[in-house]
Short mmCIF file of C-alpha atoms and ligand atoms in Angstrom, two decimals:
data_model
loop_
_atom_site.label_atom_id
_atom_site.label_comp_id
_atom_site.label_asym_id
_atom_site.label_seq_id
_atom_site.Cartn_x
_atom_site.Cartn_y
_atom_site.Cartn_z
CA MET A 1 18.15 6.81 2.87
CA ILE A 2 16.02 4.16 1.35
CA LYS A 3 14.53 1.74 4.21
CA SER A 4 15.27 -1.89 3.98
CA TYR A 5 11.68 -2.87 3.34
CA GLU A 6 11.05 -0.25 0.72
CA LYS A 7 14.07 -1.76 -1.22
CA LEU A 8 11.69 -4.81 -1.51
CA LEU A 9 9.13 -2.98 -3.30
CA GLU A 10 11.65 -1.02 -5.74
CA GLU A 11 13.07 -4.38 -6.69
CA ASN A 12 9.64 -5.88 -7.30
CA LYS A 13 8.88 -3.04 -9.89
CA ALA A 14 12.24 -3.58 -11.63
CA TRP A 15 11.22 -7.47 -11.82
CA ALA A 16 7.83 -7.01 -13.08
CA LYS A 17 9.30 -4.60 -15.87
CA ASP A 18 11.93 -7.20 -16.53
CA LYS A 19 9.37 -9.82 -16.78
CA ILE A 20 7.29 -7.67 -19.44
CA GLY A 21 10.29 -6.92 -21.27
CA GLN A 22 10.94 -10.50 -21.92
CA ASP A 23 7.51 -11.87 -22.35
CA PRO A 24 4.66 -9.21 -22.59
CA GLU A 25 2.02 -11.85 -21.88
CA PHE A 26 3.67 -13.40 -18.75
CA PHE A 27 1.28 -11.71 -16.23
CA GLN A 28 -1.69 -11.73 -18.17
CA ARG A 29 -1.53 -15.49 -18.66
CA LEU A 30 -1.44 -16.05 -14.95
CA VAL A 31 -4.28 -13.81 -14.03
CA ASP A 32 -6.96 -16.29 -15.02
CA ILE A 33 -5.62 -19.70 -14.07
CA GLN A 34 -2.96 -21.48 -12.14
CA ARG A 35 -2.23 -25.13 -13.29
CA PRO A 36 0.81 -26.30 -11.16
CA LYS A 37 2.03 -29.55 -11.53
CA PHE A 38 3.73 -29.77 -8.17
CA LEU A 39 2.98 -29.25 -4.35
CA TRP A 40 5.80 -28.06 -2.34
CA ILE A 41 5.97 -28.98 1.32
CA GLY A 42 9.33 -27.36 2.38
CA CYS A 43 10.88 -25.66 5.66
CA SER A 44 10.47 -21.81 6.16
CA ASP A 45 14.36 -21.25 6.07
CA SER A 46 15.21 -18.47 3.96
CA ARG A 47 17.87 -20.46 2.42
CA VAL A 48 15.81 -22.89 0.71
CA PRO A 49 13.64 -20.72 -1.76
CA PRO A 50 11.57 -23.54 -4.00
CA ASN A 51 11.25 -21.76 -7.10
CA GLU A 52 14.87 -20.32 -7.01
CA ILE A 53 16.47 -23.60 -6.53
CA THR A 54 14.37 -25.38 -8.98
CA GLN A 55 14.48 -22.37 -11.71
CA THR A 56 10.65 -22.59 -11.62
CA GLN A 57 8.57 -19.26 -12.55
CA PRO A 58 5.44 -18.07 -10.94
CA GLY A 59 2.57 -20.75 -11.63
CA GLU A 60 4.52 -23.75 -11.79
CA ILE A 61 4.81 -24.65 -7.86
CA PHE A 62 2.04 -24.53 -5.28
CA ILE A 63 4.01 -24.07 -2.11
CA HIS A 64 3.55 -24.72 1.85
CA ARG A 65 6.27 -24.15 4.17
CA ASN A 66 6.45 -24.35 8.11
CA VAL A 67 9.42 -24.91 10.49
CA ALA A 68 11.18 -28.02 9.37
CA ASN A 69 8.68 -29.30 6.72
CA LEU A 70 6.26 -30.99 9.06
CA VAL A 71 3.05 -33.12 7.85
CA ILE A 72 0.93 -33.20 11.07
CA HIS A 73 -2.30 -34.70 10.39
CA THR A 74 -4.29 -32.61 12.56
CA ASP A 75 -2.61 -29.39 10.99
CA LEU A 76 -5.49 -27.57 9.32
CA ASN A 77 -3.47 -25.10 7.27
CA MET A 78 -1.35 -27.76 5.89
CA LEU A 79 -4.48 -30.18 5.23
CA SER A 80 -6.18 -27.46 3.39
CA VAL A 81 -3.28 -26.76 1.02
CA VAL A 82 -3.00 -30.43 0.47
CA GLN A 83 -6.80 -30.82 -0.14
CA TYR A 84 -7.11 -27.98 -2.61
CA ALA A 85 -3.78 -29.01 -4.43
CA VAL A 86 -4.95 -32.82 -5.03
CA GLU A 87 -8.76 -32.30 -5.54
CA VAL A 88 -9.03 -28.99 -7.20
CA LEU A 89 -5.53 -28.39 -8.78
CA GLN A 90 -5.22 -32.31 -9.61
CA ILE A 91 -1.35 -31.86 -8.70
CA GLU A 92 0.70 -34.85 -9.92
CA HIS A 93 3.47 -34.70 -7.52
CA ILE A 94 3.75 -33.56 -3.79
CA ILE A 95 7.47 -33.18 -2.95
CA VAL A 96 8.46 -32.91 0.78
CA CYS A 97 11.97 -30.96 0.88
CA GLY A 98 14.01 -30.78 3.83
CA HIS A 99 17.39 -29.48 3.98
CA TYR A 100 20.88 -30.24 6.02
CA GLY A 101 21.28 -27.61 8.81
CA CYS A 102 17.97 -27.51 9.73
CA GLY A 103 17.63 -25.52 12.79
CA GLY A 104 14.07 -26.90 13.72
CA VAL A 105 15.39 -30.39 13.47
CA LYS A 106 18.58 -29.28 15.54
CA ALA A 107 16.41 -27.67 18.19
CA ALA A 108 14.20 -30.95 18.45
CA MET A 109 17.49 -32.88 18.86
CA SER A 110 18.35 -30.87 21.99
CA GLN A 111 16.92 -30.87 25.28
CA HIS A 112 16.47 -27.33 25.59
CA SER A 113 13.09 -25.84 25.78
CA PHE A 114 12.11 -22.99 23.21
CA GLY A 115 8.62 -21.90 24.50
CA LEU A 116 5.74 -22.27 22.05
CA ILE A 117 7.57 -24.10 19.48
CA ASN A 118 8.30 -26.91 21.76
CA LYS A 119 4.81 -28.17 20.81
CA TRP A 120 5.74 -28.13 17.10
CA ILE A 121 9.15 -29.73 17.18
CA ARG A 122 7.74 -32.43 19.56
CA HIS A 123 7.02 -34.39 16.14
CA ILE A 124 10.58 -34.65 15.29
CA LYS A 125 11.64 -35.72 18.85
CA ASP A 126 8.95 -38.46 18.00
CA VAL A 127 11.05 -39.18 14.82
CA TYR A 128 14.19 -39.31 16.59
CA ARG A 129 12.80 -41.95 18.89
CA TYR A 130 11.33 -44.13 16.24
CA HIS A 131 15.06 -44.17 14.27
CA GLN A 132 17.44 -43.76 17.38
CA ALA A 133 19.12 -46.91 17.01
CA GLU A 134 20.25 -45.82 13.26
CA ILE A 135 20.80 -42.20 14.52
CA ASP A 136 23.02 -43.00 17.28
CA SER A 137 25.13 -45.38 15.46
CA LEU A 138 26.74 -42.43 13.96
CA ALA A 139 29.92 -40.74 15.22
CA SER A 140 29.63 -37.37 14.90
CA GLU A 141 27.24 -35.04 16.01
CA GLU A 142 26.52 -33.62 12.23
CA GLY A 143 26.03 -37.17 11.13
CA ARG A 144 23.53 -37.51 13.42
CA LEU A 145 21.74 -34.11 12.88
CA ASN A 146 21.86 -34.97 9.13
CA LYS A 147 20.32 -38.55 9.64
CA LEU A 148 17.20 -37.35 11.93
CA ILE A 149 16.94 -34.72 9.03
CA GLU A 150 16.51 -37.22 6.42
CA ALA A 151 14.69 -39.62 8.58
CA ASN A 152 12.07 -36.60 9.21
CA VAL A 153 11.69 -36.05 5.53
CA MET A 154 10.88 -39.83 5.19
CA GLU A 155 8.19 -39.74 8.06
CA GLN A 156 6.74 -36.42 6.92
CA THR A 157 6.20 -38.08 3.34
CA TYR A 158 4.73 -41.20 4.81
CA ASN A 159 2.34 -38.73 6.78
CA LEU A 160 1.02 -37.53 3.54
CA ALA A 161 0.53 -41.08 2.18
CA LYS A 162 -1.55 -41.75 5.61
CA THR A 163 -4.14 -39.03 4.96
CA SER A 164 -7.59 -39.98 3.54
CA ILE A 165 -7.02 -37.17 1.09
CA ILE A 166 -3.97 -38.88 -0.64
CA GLN A 167 -5.42 -42.45 -0.29
CA ARG A 168 -8.55 -41.39 -1.86
CA SER A 169 -6.63 -39.76 -4.69
CA TRP A 170 -4.50 -42.58 -5.13
CA LYS A 171 -7.55 -44.81 -5.42
CA ASN A 172 -9.56 -42.55 -7.79
CA ARG A 173 -6.97 -41.07 -10.22
CA GLN A 174 -3.68 -43.07 -9.47
CA ALA A 175 -1.83 -39.82 -8.54
CA PRO A 176 -0.18 -37.82 -6.84
CA HIS A 177 3.30 -39.30 -6.80
CA LEU A 178 5.07 -38.39 -3.29
CA HIS A 179 8.71 -37.49 -3.06
CA GLY A 180 10.97 -37.06 -0.23
CA TRP A 181 13.86 -34.68 -1.12
CA VAL A 182 16.65 -33.26 1.00
CA TYR A 183 18.62 -30.05 -0.12
CA ASP A 184 21.97 -29.30 0.70
CA LEU A 185 22.82 -25.71 2.04
CA ALA A 186 26.77 -26.52 1.30
CA ASP A 187 26.25 -27.34 -2.48
CA GLY A 188 22.80 -26.11 -3.40
CA ILE A 189 21.76 -29.75 -4.53
CA ILE A 190 18.97 -31.57 -3.96
CA ARG A 191 19.20 -35.25 -2.99
CA PRO A 192 16.11 -37.63 -3.60
CA LEU A 193 15.58 -39.94 -0.87
CA LEU A 194 12.17 -41.59 -0.98
CA ASP A 195 9.57 -41.98 -3.88
CA LEU A 196 6.08 -43.18 -3.06
CA ALA A 197 4.21 -44.08 -6.12
CA PRO A 198 0.28 -44.35 -6.04
CA ASN A 199 -0.97 -47.19 -3.74
CA SER A 200 2.46 -47.56 -2.37
CA SER A 201 2.33 -49.69 0.97
CA LEU A 202 2.32 -47.37 4.07
CA GLY A 203 4.45 -49.77 6.44
CA HIS A 204 1.38 -50.78 8.46
CA PRO A 205 -2.17 -51.88 7.04
CA ILE A 206 -3.70 -50.12 10.12
CA TYR A 207 -2.98 -46.89 8.18
CA GLU A 208 -4.92 -48.04 5.08
CA PHE A 209 -8.50 -46.76 5.01
CA ASP A 210 -10.84 -49.50 3.56
CA ASN A 211 -13.98 -47.45 2.79
CA LEU A 212 -12.56 -44.27 0.99
CA GLU A 213 -14.87 -43.34 -2.29
CO1 CO B 1 14.94 -26.10 8.33
#
């Protein structure tokens, strides 16, 4: 009997054959260069695959995923992706995409300890504290969770804008645009929440660097 992971390799072969059947140059074009216009920062959740839900092909989206799509200003992994995308690939748009029903956000909303991941989702508890009045005004638990999911997407989008990488790029090439989106598992639709055009206000001048070149 074929093992579960062996099925992945079989399907991969079938996919590659199919691609070449439709377009013989498909892989050769991607070998030498990638020129994606978008950087996607999304949740690791298996139900939110960026290429599939946007019907994009290999080469079209540069992708970083972590639990609950966080943009933490000391995360070298995320920052390295953002720097490469902005400074080398010259990305035009960065999308921070959360999703309703996010387990990471749900865990952060509880008082339960989950071990190591406590340290990661602590950042979402901070988002809850900033937006507590608005979140707690909602009657249902699902409504409160969804409101925190939306607030988290918006805070993470602002976190991107607060980095020197983005502010320098805004100053020097008036790009990229930042977008905060939320995906609905129930209907497959992405809803835009926030757009930050280059040189948008960051909410408070203390975040605006005044000596970037
Ligand atoms: Co999630």
